[in-house]
Protein backbone atom coordinates (compact mmCIF):
# COMPACT_ATOMS: atom_id res chain seq x y z
CA UNK A 1 0.00 0.00 0.00
CA UNK A 2 1.47 3.35 -1.08
CA UNK A 3 1.94 6.04 1.53
CA UNK A 4 0.49 9.41 0.93
CA UNK A 5 2.72 12.47 1.01
CA UNK A 6 0.91 13.83 4.05
CA UNK A 7 1.58 10.57 5.99
CA UNK A 8 5.31 10.99 5.46
CA UNK A 9 5.23 14.51 6.72
CA UNK A 10 3.46 13.67 10.01
CA UNK A 11 5.71 14.06 13.08
CA UNK A 12 6.59 10.95 15.10
CA UNK A 13 4.65 10.82 18.38
CA UNK A 14 6.57 11.27 21.61
CA UNK A 15 5.39 7.88 22.90
CA UNK A 16 6.71 6.02 19.89
CA UNK A 17 9.98 7.91 20.01
CA UNK A 18 10.34 7.09 23.71
CA UNK A 19 9.73 3.38 23.07
CA UNK A 20 12.33 3.34 20.31
CA UNK A 21 14.86 4.99 22.60
CA UNK A 22 14.15 2.47 25.36
CA UNK A 23 14.66 -0.44 22.98
CA UNK A 24 17.92 1.04 21.73
CA UNK A 25 19.15 1.59 25.29
CA UNK A 26 18.24 -1.98 26.20
CA UNK A 27 20.13 -3.39 23.22
CA UNK A 28 23.16 -1.22 23.98
CA UNK A 29 23.04 -2.26 27.64
CA UNK A 30 22.91 -5.96 26.83
CA UNK A 31 25.79 -5.63 24.38
CA UNK A 32 27.81 -3.70 26.97
CA UNK A 33 27.25 -6.44 29.55
CA UNK A 34 28.24 -9.17 27.11
CA UNK A 35 31.41 -7.30 26.10
CA UNK A 36 32.30 -6.55 29.73
CA UNK A 37 31.83 -10.19 30.76
CA UNK A 38 33.87 -11.39 27.80
CA UNK A 39 36.75 -9.01 28.56
CA UNK A 40 36.61 -9.89 32.25
CA UNK A 41 36.60 -13.55 31.38
CA UNK A 42 39.71 -13.18 29.25
CA UNK A 43 41.46 -11.31 32.04
CA UNK A 44 40.41 -13.81 34.73
CA UNK A 45 42.65 -16.32 36.41
CA UNK A 46 43.37 -19.66 34.73
CA UNK A 47 40.73 -22.35 35.02
CA UNK A 48 42.17 -23.54 38.31
CA UNK A 49 43.82 -26.68 36.98
CA UNK A 50 46.55 -27.86 34.66
CA UNK A 51 47.70 -31.14 33.14
CA UNK A 52 51.11 -32.29 34.32
CA UNK A 53 53.71 -34.19 32.31
CA UNK A 54 52.19 -37.58 33.15
CA UNK A 55 48.77 -36.48 31.89
CA UNK A 56 47.19 -36.11 35.32
CA UNK A 57 44.84 -33.20 35.97
CA UNK A 58 46.08 -31.15 38.92
CA UNK A 59 43.61 -28.74 40.54
CA UNK A 60 45.19 -25.53 41.80
CA UNK A 61 42.34 -23.14 42.63
CA UNK A 62 39.12 -24.78 43.81
CA UNK A 63 38.20 -21.66 45.78
CA UNK A 64 37.84 -19.52 42.63
CA UNK A 65 36.56 -21.72 39.80
CA UNK A 66 36.24 -20.18 36.37
CA UNK A 67 32.89 -21.01 34.71
CA UNK A 68 32.53 -21.57 30.97
CA UNK A 69 32.16 -18.38 28.96
CA UNK A 70 28.55 -19.02 27.92
CA UNK A 71 27.60 -19.62 31.56
CA UNK A 72 29.34 -16.45 32.73
CA UNK A 73 27.48 -14.40 30.10
CA UNK A 74 24.16 -16.07 30.96
CA UNK A 75 24.56 -15.34 34.66
CA UNK A 76 25.41 -11.71 33.93
CA UNK A 77 22.27 -11.29 31.86
CA UNK A 78 19.84 -12.90 34.32
CA UNK A 79 21.34 -11.94 37.70
CA UNK A 80 19.78 -8.43 37.71
CA UNK A 81 16.37 -10.11 37.78
CA UNK A 82 17.14 -12.30 40.82
CA UNK A 83 15.14 -10.09 43.18
CA UNK A 84 12.00 -10.57 41.06
CA UNK A 85 11.84 -14.31 41.75
CA UNK A 86 9.43 -15.54 44.45
CA UNK A 87 10.83 -16.85 47.71
CA UNK A 88 11.01 -20.58 48.29
CA UNK A 89 8.15 -21.44 50.62
CA UNK A 90 7.52 -24.71 52.43
CA UNK A 91 3.85 -25.23 51.52
CA UNK A 92 4.16 -24.86 47.71
CA UNK A 93 7.20 -27.15 47.68
CA UNK A 94 5.33 -29.76 49.70
CA UNK A 95 2.29 -29.55 47.46
CA UNK A 96 4.41 -29.97 44.33
CA UNK A 97 6.18 -33.03 45.75
CA UNK A 98 2.92 -34.61 46.92
CA UNK A 99 1.36 -34.00 43.53
CA UNK A 100 4.21 -35.73 41.70
CA UNK A 101 4.02 -38.98 43.68
CA UNK A 102 0.40 -38.87 44.89
CA UNK A 103 1.52 -39.28 48.52
CA UNK A 104 1.16 -36.99 51.54
CA UNK A 105 2.46 -38.81 54.64
CA UNK A 106 6.03 -37.96 55.64
CA UNK A 107 5.83 -40.35 58.60
CA UNK A 108 8.98 -40.26 60.75
CA UNK A 109 10.38 -37.40 58.68
CA UNK A 110 7.72 -34.93 59.77
CA UNK A 111 9.89 -33.71 62.65
CA UNK A 112 12.58 -32.76 60.16
CA UNK A 113 9.97 -31.04 57.99
CA UNK A 114 8.61 -29.02 60.89
CA UNK A 115 11.93 -27.50 61.93
CA UNK A 116 15.00 -28.44 59.92
CA UNK A 117 13.48 -27.83 56.49
CA UNK A 118 12.10 -24.45 57.51
CA UNK A 119 15.48 -23.38 58.81
CA UNK A 120 17.07 -24.49 55.57
CA UNK A 121 14.55 -22.53 53.50
CA UNK A 122 15.10 -19.46 55.64
CA UNK A 123 18.84 -19.70 55.07
CA UNK A 124 18.42 -20.13 51.30
CA UNK A 125 16.04 -17.19 51.04
CA UNK A 126 17.98 -14.76 53.25
CA UNK A 127 21.63 -15.78 53.05
CA UNK A 128 22.40 -17.75 49.89
CA UNK A 129 21.94 -14.86 47.41
CA UNK A 130 21.12 -17.29 44.62
CA UNK A 131 21.11 -16.34 40.98
CA UNK A 132 17.89 -17.00 39.03
CA UNK A 133 19.41 -20.19 37.64
CA UNK A 134 20.54 -21.23 41.11
CA UNK A 135 17.08 -20.59 42.51
CA UNK A 136 15.49 -22.77 39.83
CA UNK A 137 17.98 -25.55 40.52
CA UNK A 138 17.50 -25.40 44.30
CA UNK A 139 13.72 -25.47 43.93
CA UNK A 140 13.85 -28.62 41.83
CA UNK A 141 16.40 -30.11 44.23
CA UNK A 142 14.08 -29.57 47.19
CA UNK A 143 11.04 -30.98 45.41
CA UNK A 144 12.93 -34.09 44.33
CA UNK A 145 14.19 -34.68 47.88
CA UNK A 146 10.69 -34.23 49.29
CA UNK A 147 9.33 -36.81 46.87
CA UNK A 148 12.09 -39.13 48.07
CA UNK A 149 11.04 -38.68 51.70
CA UNK A 150 7.43 -39.43 50.80
CA UNK A 151 8.40 -42.63 49.00
CA UNK A 152 10.78 -43.65 51.79
CA UNK A 153 8.04 -43.10 54.36
CA UNK A 154 5.76 -45.35 52.34
CA UNK A 155 8.48 -48.02 52.17
CA UNK A 156 8.94 -47.92 55.95
CA UNK A 157 5.22 -48.42 56.44
CA UNK A 158 5.17 -51.35 54.04
CA UNK A 159 8.28 -52.94 55.59
CA UNK A 160 8.42 -52.09 59.32
CA UNK A 161 11.15 -54.73 59.76
CA UNK A 162 13.56 -52.12 58.42
CA UNK A 163 13.56 -50.51 61.87
CA UNK A 164 14.89 -53.74 63.39
CA UNK A 165 17.99 -53.81 61.18
CA UNK A 166 21.23 -53.25 63.09
CA UNK A 167 24.22 -51.63 61.37
CA UNK A 168 27.38 -52.11 63.40
CA UNK A 169 30.00 -49.37 63.51
CA UNK A 170 28.71 -47.23 60.63
CA UNK A 171 30.95 -44.56 59.13
CA UNK A 172 29.11 -41.33 58.30
CA UNK A 173 30.84 -38.76 56.09
CA UNK A 174 29.65 -35.18 56.63
CA UNK A 175 31.03 -31.99 55.16
CA UNK A 176 30.36 -28.89 53.12
CA UNK A 177 30.13 -29.07 49.32
CA UNK A 178 33.41 -29.21 47.38
CA UNK A 179 35.44 -30.24 50.44
CA UNK A 180 36.38 -33.75 49.30
CA UNK A 181 33.59 -35.81 50.88
CA UNK A 182 32.90 -37.65 47.61
CA UNK A 183 36.59 -38.43 47.17
CA UNK A 184 36.76 -39.79 50.73
CA UNK A 185 33.68 -41.93 50.08
CA UNK A 186 35.23 -43.31 46.88
CA UNK A 187 38.51 -44.01 48.69
CA UNK A 188 36.79 -46.00 51.44
CA UNK A 189 34.69 -47.85 48.89
CA UNK A 190 37.79 -48.82 46.89
CA UNK A 191 39.47 -50.29 49.96
CA UNK A 192 37.17 -53.33 49.92
CA UNK A 193 36.71 -53.14 53.70
CA UNK A 194 33.25 -51.60 53.66
CA UNK A 195 29.78 -52.28 52.35
CA UNK A 196 29.50 -48.76 50.93
CA UNK A 197 26.39 -46.89 49.90
CA UNK A 198 26.09 -46.64 46.13
CA UNK A 199 24.77 -43.48 44.52
CA UNK A 200 21.51 -44.98 43.29
CA UNK A 201 20.91 -46.53 46.72
CA UNK A 202 21.19 -43.17 48.42
CA UNK A 203 19.11 -41.28 45.87
CA UNK A 204 16.35 -43.76 45.03
CA UNK A 205 16.63 -46.82 47.26
CA UNK A 206 12.85 -46.83 47.60
CA UNK A 207 12.13 -47.47 43.92
CA UNK A 208 11.12 -50.91 42.72
CA UNK A 209 13.48 -52.72 40.38
CA UNK A 210 16.66 -50.99 41.59
CA UNK A 211 19.64 -53.31 40.95
CA UNK A 212 20.81 -53.87 44.52
CA UNK A 213 23.79 -55.93 45.49
CA UNK A 214 22.63 -59.56 45.60
CA UNK A 215 24.53 -60.17 48.82
CA UNK A 216 22.72 -57.45 50.76
CA UNK A 217 19.10 -57.18 51.77
CA UNK A 218 17.95 -54.07 49.83
CA UNK A 219 14.94 -53.49 52.04
CA UNK A 220 16.99 -53.06 55.18
CA UNK A 221 20.67 -52.27 54.92
CA UNK A 222 20.66 -49.80 52.04
CA UNK A 223 17.66 -47.87 53.28
CA UNK A 224 18.70 -47.66 56.90
CA UNK A 225 22.22 -46.60 55.95
PDB file of C-alpha atoms in Angstrom:
ATOM      1  CA  UNK A   1       0.000   0.000   0.000  1.00  0.00           C
ATOM      2  CA  UNK A   2       1.467   3.348  -1.080  1.00  0.00           C
ATOM      3  CA  UNK A   3       1.936   6.042   1.526  1.00  0.00           C
ATOM      4  CA  UNK A   4       0.487   9.414   0.932  1.00  0.00           C
ATOM      5  CA  UNK A   5       2.719  12.472   1.006  1.00  0.00           C
ATOM      6  CA  UNK A   6       0.912  13.831   4.046  1.00  0.00           C
ATOM      7  CA  UNK A   7       1.576  10.569   5.985  1.00  0.00           C
ATOM      8  CA  UNK A   8       5.312  10.988   5.465  1.00  0.00           C
ATOM      9  CA  UNK A   9       5.233  14.514   6.723  1.00  0.00           C
ATOM     10  CA  UNK A  10       3.465  13.672  10.015  1.00  0.00           C
ATOM     11  CA  UNK A  11       5.706  14.060  13.085  1.00  0.00           C
ATOM     12  CA  UNK A  12       6.586  10.955  15.102  1.00  0.00           C
ATOM     13  CA  UNK A  13       4.653  10.817  18.380  1.00  0.00           C
ATOM     14  CA  UNK A  14       6.574  11.265  21.614  1.00  0.00           C
ATOM     15  CA  UNK A  15       5.390   7.876  22.902  1.00  0.00           C
ATOM     16  CA  UNK A  16       6.707   6.025  19.888  1.00  0.00           C
ATOM     17  CA  UNK A  17       9.977   7.914  20.013  1.00  0.00           C
ATOM     18  CA  UNK A  18      10.345   7.090  23.714  1.00  0.00           C
ATOM     19  CA  UNK A  19       9.729   3.385  23.075  1.00  0.00           C
ATOM     20  CA  UNK A  20      12.326   3.343  20.309  1.00  0.00           C
ATOM     21  CA  UNK A  21      14.857   4.991  22.599  1.00  0.00           C
ATOM     22  CA  UNK A  22      14.146   2.467  25.359  1.00  0.00           C
ATOM     23  CA  UNK A  23      14.659  -0.438  22.979  1.00  0.00           C
ATOM     24  CA  UNK A  24      17.923   1.042  21.726  1.00  0.00           C
ATOM     25  CA  UNK A  25      19.153   1.585  25.286  1.00  0.00           C
ATOM     26  CA  UNK A  26      18.242  -1.982  26.199  1.00  0.00           C
ATOM     27  CA  UNK A  27      20.133  -3.387  23.224  1.00  0.00           C
ATOM     28  CA  UNK A  28      23.163  -1.224  23.976  1.00  0.00           C
ATOM     29  CA  UNK A  29      23.044  -2.255  27.645  1.00  0.00           C
ATOM     30  CA  UNK A  30      22.905  -5.963  26.827  1.00  0.00           C
ATOM     31  CA  UNK A  31      25.794  -5.630  24.383  1.00  0.00           C
ATOM     32  CA  UNK A  32      27.808  -3.701  26.965  1.00  0.00           C
ATOM     33  CA  UNK A  33      27.245  -6.437  29.545  1.00  0.00           C
ATOM     34  CA  UNK A  34      28.244  -9.171  27.112  1.00  0.00           C
ATOM     35  CA  UNK A  35      31.414  -7.303  26.103  1.00  0.00           C
ATOM     36  CA  UNK A  36      32.304  -6.552  29.729  1.00  0.00           C
ATOM     37  CA  UNK A  37      31.832 -10.187  30.764  1.00  0.00           C
ATOM     38  CA  UNK A  38      33.872 -11.393  27.802  1.00  0.00           C
ATOM     39  CA  UNK A  39      36.754  -9.014  28.565  1.00  0.00           C
ATOM     40  CA  UNK A  40      36.611  -9.894  32.245  1.00  0.00           C
ATOM     41  CA  UNK A  41      36.601 -13.551  31.376  1.00  0.00           C
ATOM     42  CA  UNK A  42      39.706 -13.177  29.249  1.00  0.00           C
ATOM     43  CA  UNK A  43      41.457 -11.314  32.043  1.00  0.00           C
ATOM     44  CA  UNK A  44      40.409 -13.810  34.731  1.00  0.00           C
ATOM     45  CA  UNK A  45      42.654 -16.319  36.406  1.00  0.00           C
ATOM     46  CA  UNK A  46      43.372 -19.658  34.734  1.00  0.00           C
ATOM     47  CA  UNK A  47      40.733 -22.349  35.018  1.00  0.00           C
ATOM     48  CA  UNK A  48      42.166 -23.537  38.314  1.00  0.00           C
ATOM     49  CA  UNK A  49      43.824 -26.682  36.981  1.00  0.00           C
ATOM     50  CA  UNK A  50      46.550 -27.859  34.657  1.00  0.00           C
ATOM     51  CA  UNK A  51      47.698 -31.135  33.145  1.00  0.00           C
ATOM     52  CA  UNK A  52      51.110 -32.289  34.319  1.00  0.00           C
ATOM     53  CA  UNK A  53      53.712 -34.194  32.314  1.00  0.00           C
ATOM     54  CA  UNK A  54      52.188 -37.579  33.147  1.00  0.00           C
ATOM     55  CA  UNK A  55      48.770 -36.479  31.895  1.00  0.00           C
ATOM     56  CA  UNK A  56      47.192 -36.114  35.324  1.00  0.00           C
ATOM     57  CA  UNK A  57      44.837 -33.203  35.973  1.00  0.00           C
ATOM     58  CA  UNK A  58      46.081 -31.152  38.924  1.00  0.00           C
ATOM     59  CA  UNK A  59      43.614 -28.742  40.540  1.00  0.00           C
ATOM     60  CA  UNK A  60      45.192 -25.535  41.803  1.00  0.00           C
ATOM     61  CA  UNK A  61      42.335 -23.143  42.635  1.00  0.00           C
ATOM     62  CA  UNK A  62      39.123 -24.785  43.808  1.00  0.00           C
ATOM     63  CA  UNK A  63      38.199 -21.661  45.779  1.00  0.00           C
ATOM     64  CA  UNK A  64      37.838 -19.521  42.628  1.00  0.00           C
ATOM     65  CA  UNK A  65      36.561 -21.723  39.804  1.00  0.00           C
ATOM     66  CA  UNK A  66      36.241 -20.180  36.367  1.00  0.00           C
ATOM     67  CA  UNK A  67      32.891 -21.008  34.707  1.00  0.00           C
ATOM     68  CA  UNK A  68      32.529 -21.571  30.966  1.00  0.00           C
ATOM     69  CA  UNK A  69      32.157 -18.378  28.956  1.00  0.00           C
ATOM     70  CA  UNK A  70      28.549 -19.021  27.919  1.00  0.00           C
ATOM     71  CA  UNK A  71      27.598 -19.620  31.559  1.00  0.00           C
ATOM     72  CA  UNK A  72      29.339 -16.452  32.733  1.00  0.00           C
ATOM     73  CA  UNK A  73      27.478 -14.401  30.104  1.00  0.00           C
ATOM     74  CA  UNK A  74      24.163 -16.070  30.955  1.00  0.00           C
ATOM     75  CA  UNK A  75      24.564 -15.339  34.656  1.00  0.00           C
ATOM     76  CA  UNK A  76      25.415 -11.708  33.933  1.00  0.00           C
ATOM     77  CA  UNK A  77      22.265 -11.294  31.861  1.00  0.00           C
ATOM     78  CA  UNK A  78      19.844 -12.901  34.322  1.00  0.00           C
ATOM     79  CA  UNK A  79      21.344 -11.936  37.697  1.00  0.00           C
ATOM     80  CA  UNK A  80      19.780  -8.427  37.710  1.00  0.00           C
ATOM     81  CA  UNK A  81      16.370 -10.106  37.783  1.00  0.00           C
ATOM     82  CA  UNK A  82      17.136 -12.296  40.816  1.00  0.00           C
ATOM     83  CA  UNK A  83      15.141 -10.085  43.177  1.00  0.00           C
ATOM     84  CA  UNK A  84      11.997 -10.570  41.064  1.00  0.00           C
ATOM     85  CA  UNK A  85      11.838 -14.308  41.750  1.00  0.00           C
ATOM     86  CA  UNK A  86       9.433 -15.543  44.450  1.00  0.00           C
ATOM     87  CA  UNK A  87      10.829 -16.851  47.709  1.00  0.00           C
ATOM     88  CA  UNK A  88      11.009 -20.576  48.291  1.00  0.00           C
ATOM     89  CA  UNK A  89       8.150 -21.445  50.621  1.00  0.00           C
ATOM     90  CA  UNK A  90       7.519 -24.710  52.426  1.00  0.00           C
ATOM     91  CA  UNK A  91       3.852 -25.230  51.521  1.00  0.00           C
ATOM     92  CA  UNK A  92       4.165 -24.860  47.706  1.00  0.00           C
ATOM     93  CA  UNK A  93       7.203 -27.154  47.681  1.00  0.00           C
ATOM     94  CA  UNK A  94       5.333 -29.755  49.704  1.00  0.00           C
ATOM     95  CA  UNK A  95       2.294 -29.554  47.457  1.00  0.00           C
ATOM     96  CA  UNK A  96       4.410 -29.968  44.326  1.00  0.00           C
ATOM     97  CA  UNK A  97       6.183 -33.031  45.755  1.00  0.00           C
ATOM     98  CA  UNK A  98       2.918 -34.606  46.916  1.00  0.00           C
ATOM     99  CA  UNK A  99       1.360 -34.000  43.531  1.00  0.00           C
ATOM    100  CA  UNK A 100       4.208 -35.728  41.701  1.00  0.00           C
ATOM    101  CA  UNK A 101       4.024 -38.984  43.683  1.00  0.00           C
ATOM    102  CA  UNK A 102       0.397 -38.871  44.892  1.00  0.00           C
ATOM    103  CA  UNK A 103       1.517 -39.279  48.523  1.00  0.00           C
ATOM    104  CA  UNK A 104       1.163 -36.990  51.536  1.00  0.00           C
ATOM    105  CA  UNK A 105       2.463 -38.807  54.636  1.00  0.00           C
ATOM    106  CA  UNK A 106       6.033 -37.965  55.644  1.00  0.00           C
ATOM    107  CA  UNK A 107       5.833 -40.349  58.598  1.00  0.00           C
ATOM    108  CA  UNK A 108       8.981 -40.256  60.751  1.00  0.00           C
ATOM    109  CA  UNK A 109      10.384 -37.397  58.684  1.00  0.00           C
ATOM    110  CA  UNK A 110       7.716 -34.934  59.766  1.00  0.00           C
ATOM    111  CA  UNK A 111       9.892 -33.710  62.646  1.00  0.00           C
ATOM    112  CA  UNK A 112      12.582 -32.759  60.157  1.00  0.00           C
ATOM    113  CA  UNK A 113       9.967 -31.038  57.991  1.00  0.00           C
ATOM    114  CA  UNK A 114       8.609 -29.021  60.894  1.00  0.00           C
ATOM    115  CA  UNK A 115      11.930 -27.495  61.928  1.00  0.00           C
ATOM    116  CA  UNK A 116      14.996 -28.436  59.917  1.00  0.00           C
ATOM    117  CA  UNK A 117      13.481 -27.829  56.490  1.00  0.00           C
ATOM    118  CA  UNK A 118      12.103 -24.454  57.509  1.00  0.00           C
ATOM    119  CA  UNK A 119      15.482 -23.377  58.812  1.00  0.00           C
ATOM    120  CA  UNK A 120      17.070 -24.488  55.567  1.00  0.00           C
ATOM    121  CA  UNK A 121      14.546 -22.528  53.495  1.00  0.00           C
ATOM    122  CA  UNK A 122      15.097 -19.459  55.643  1.00  0.00           C
ATOM    123  CA  UNK A 123      18.844 -19.699  55.068  1.00  0.00           C
ATOM    124  CA  UNK A 124      18.420 -20.134  51.305  1.00  0.00           C
ATOM    125  CA  UNK A 125      16.041 -17.185  51.045  1.00  0.00           C
ATOM    126  CA  UNK A 126      17.975 -14.762  53.250  1.00  0.00           C
ATOM    127  CA  UNK A 127      21.626 -15.781  53.051  1.00  0.00           C
ATOM    128  CA  UNK A 128      22.399 -17.747  49.895  1.00  0.00           C
ATOM    129  CA  UNK A 129      21.942 -14.859  47.406  1.00  0.00           C
ATOM    130  CA  UNK A 130      21.121 -17.290  44.624  1.00  0.00           C
ATOM    131  CA  UNK A 131      21.106 -16.343  40.982  1.00  0.00           C
ATOM    132  CA  UNK A 132      17.887 -16.999  39.030  1.00  0.00           C
ATOM    133  CA  UNK A 133      19.406 -20.193  37.638  1.00  0.00           C
ATOM    134  CA  UNK A 134      20.536 -21.231  41.106  1.00  0.00           C
ATOM    135  CA  UNK A 135      17.076 -20.585  42.513  1.00  0.00           C
ATOM    136  CA  UNK A 136      15.486 -22.773  39.831  1.00  0.00           C
ATOM    137  CA  UNK A 137      17.984 -25.545  40.523  1.00  0.00           C
ATOM    138  CA  UNK A 138      17.495 -25.401  44.296  1.00  0.00           C
ATOM    139  CA  UNK A 139      13.720 -25.466  43.935  1.00  0.00           C
ATOM    140  CA  UNK A 140      13.850 -28.622  41.830  1.00  0.00           C
ATOM    141  CA  UNK A 141      16.404 -30.115  44.229  1.00  0.00           C
ATOM    142  CA  UNK A 142      14.082 -29.567  47.194  1.00  0.00           C
ATOM    143  CA  UNK A 143      11.044 -30.979  45.408  1.00  0.00           C
ATOM    144  CA  UNK A 144      12.929 -34.093  44.331  1.00  0.00           C
ATOM    145  CA  UNK A 145      14.185 -34.677  47.879  1.00  0.00           C
ATOM    146  CA  UNK A 146      10.690 -34.231  49.294  1.00  0.00           C
ATOM    147  CA  UNK A 147       9.326 -36.814  46.868  1.00  0.00           C
ATOM    148  CA  UNK A 148      12.091 -39.127  48.069  1.00  0.00           C
ATOM    149  CA  UNK A 149      11.038 -38.679  51.701  1.00  0.00           C
ATOM    150  CA  UNK A 150       7.431 -39.430  50.797  1.00  0.00           C
ATOM    151  CA  UNK A 151       8.398 -42.630  48.999  1.00  0.00           C
ATOM    152  CA  UNK A 152      10.783 -43.649  51.786  1.00  0.00           C
ATOM    153  CA  UNK A 153       8.043 -43.103  54.358  1.00  0.00           C
ATOM    154  CA  UNK A 154       5.756 -45.352  52.342  1.00  0.00           C
ATOM    155  CA  UNK A 155       8.482 -48.017  52.167  1.00  0.00           C
ATOM    156  CA  UNK A 156       8.939 -47.916  55.954  1.00  0.00           C
ATOM    157  CA  UNK A 157       5.219 -48.416  56.444  1.00  0.00           C
ATOM    158  CA  UNK A 158       5.169 -51.350  54.040  1.00  0.00           C
ATOM    159  CA  UNK A 159       8.282 -52.942  55.590  1.00  0.00           C
ATOM    160  CA  UNK A 160       8.420 -52.093  59.318  1.00  0.00           C
ATOM    161  CA  UNK A 161      11.148 -54.730  59.757  1.00  0.00           C
ATOM    162  CA  UNK A 162      13.562 -52.120  58.422  1.00  0.00           C
ATOM    163  CA  UNK A 163      13.559 -50.508  61.869  1.00  0.00           C
ATOM    164  CA  UNK A 164      14.894 -53.743  63.387  1.00  0.00           C
ATOM    165  CA  UNK A 165      17.985 -53.809  61.176  1.00  0.00           C
ATOM    166  CA  UNK A 166      21.228 -53.249  63.088  1.00  0.00           C
ATOM    167  CA  UNK A 167      24.219 -51.628  61.368  1.00  0.00           C
ATOM    168  CA  UNK A 168      27.384 -52.114  63.396  1.00  0.00           C
ATOM    169  CA  UNK A 169      29.999 -49.366  63.512  1.00  0.00           C
ATOM    170  CA  UNK A 170      28.715 -47.226  60.626  1.00  0.00           C
ATOM    171  CA  UNK A 171      30.951 -44.558  59.131  1.00  0.00           C
ATOM    172  CA  UNK A 172      29.115 -41.326  58.299  1.00  0.00           C
ATOM    173  CA  UNK A 173      30.845 -38.758  56.092  1.00  0.00           C
ATOM    174  CA  UNK A 174      29.648 -35.184  56.635  1.00  0.00           C
ATOM    175  CA  UNK A 175      31.026 -31.995  55.157  1.00  0.00           C
ATOM    176  CA  UNK A 176      30.359 -28.893  53.125  1.00  0.00           C
ATOM    177  CA  UNK A 177      30.133 -29.069  49.317  1.00  0.00           C
ATOM    178  CA  UNK A 178      33.405 -29.207  47.382  1.00  0.00           C
ATOM    179  CA  UNK A 179      35.442 -30.237  50.441  1.00  0.00           C
ATOM    180  CA  UNK A 180      36.380 -33.754  49.299  1.00  0.00           C
ATOM    181  CA  UNK A 181      33.592 -35.806  50.882  1.00  0.00           C
ATOM    182  CA  UNK A 182      32.902 -37.654  47.613  1.00  0.00           C
ATOM    183  CA  UNK A 183      36.594 -38.428  47.170  1.00  0.00           C
ATOM    184  CA  UNK A 184      36.758 -39.790  50.725  1.00  0.00           C
ATOM    185  CA  UNK A 185      33.680 -41.930  50.083  1.00  0.00           C
ATOM    186  CA  UNK A 186      35.230 -43.306  46.884  1.00  0.00           C
ATOM    187  CA  UNK A 187      38.510 -44.012  48.693  1.00  0.00           C
ATOM    188  CA  UNK A 188      36.791 -45.996  51.443  1.00  0.00           C
ATOM    189  CA  UNK A 189      34.689 -47.849  48.885  1.00  0.00           C
ATOM    190  CA  UNK A 190      37.791 -48.816  46.885  1.00  0.00           C
ATOM    191  CA  UNK A 191      39.465 -50.295  49.959  1.00  0.00           C
ATOM    192  CA  UNK A 192      37.167 -53.329  49.924  1.00  0.00           C
ATOM    193  CA  UNK A 193      36.707 -53.143  53.704  1.00  0.00           C
ATOM    194  CA  UNK A 194      33.247 -51.600  53.657  1.00  0.00           C
ATOM    195  CA  UNK A 195      29.778 -52.279  52.354  1.00  0.00           C
ATOM    196  CA  UNK A 196      29.505 -48.762  50.931  1.00  0.00           C
ATOM    197  CA  UNK A 197      26.386 -46.888  49.899  1.00  0.00           C
ATOM    198  CA  UNK A 198      26.087 -46.640  46.128  1.00  0.00           C
ATOM    199  CA  UNK A 199      24.766 -43.485  44.516  1.00  0.00           C
ATOM    200  CA  UNK A 200      21.507 -44.984  43.291  1.00  0.00           C
ATOM    201  CA  UNK A 201      20.912 -46.525  46.722  1.00  0.00           C
ATOM    202  CA  UNK A 202      21.193 -43.168  48.422  1.00  0.00           C
ATOM    203  CA  UNK A 203      19.113 -41.280  45.868  1.00  0.00           C
ATOM    204  CA  UNK A 204      16.348 -43.763  45.026  1.00  0.00           C
ATOM    205  CA  UNK A 205      16.634 -46.816  47.256  1.00  0.00           C
ATOM    206  CA  UNK A 206      12.846 -46.828  47.600  1.00  0.00           C
ATOM    207  CA  UNK A 207      12.127 -47.474  43.917  1.00  0.00           C
ATOM    208  CA  UNK A 208      11.124 -50.913  42.722  1.00  0.00           C
ATOM    209  CA  UNK A 209      13.476 -52.717  40.377  1.00  0.00           C
ATOM    210  CA  UNK A 210      16.661 -50.991  41.588  1.00  0.00           C
ATOM    211  CA  UNK A 211      19.645 -53.314  40.950  1.00  0.00           C
ATOM    212  CA  UNK A 212      20.811 -53.874  44.518  1.00  0.00           C
ATOM    213  CA  UNK A 213      23.791 -55.931  45.491  1.00  0.00           C
ATOM    214  CA  UNK A 214      22.629 -59.562  45.597  1.00  0.00           C
ATOM    215  CA  UNK A 215      24.535 -60.171  48.819  1.00  0.00           C
ATOM    216  CA  UNK A 216      22.716 -57.451  50.757  1.00  0.00           C
ATOM    217  CA  UNK A 217      19.098 -57.177  51.770  1.00  0.00           C
ATOM    218  CA  UNK A 218      17.949 -54.075  49.826  1.00  0.00           C
ATOM    219  CA  UNK A 219      14.938 -53.485  52.043  1.00  0.00           C
ATOM    220  CA  UNK A 220      16.988 -53.064  55.176  1.00  0.00           C
ATOM    221  CA  UNK A 221      20.667 -52.270  54.918  1.00  0.00           C
ATOM    222  CA  UNK A 222      20.665 -49.804  52.037  1.00  0.00           C
ATOM    223  CA  UNK A 223      17.661 -47.866  53.278  1.00  0.00           C
ATOM    224  CA  UNK A 224      18.699 -47.663  56.900  1.00  0.00           C
ATOM    225  CA  UNK A 225      22.217 -46.599  55.955  1.00  0.00           C
TER     226      UNK A 225
END
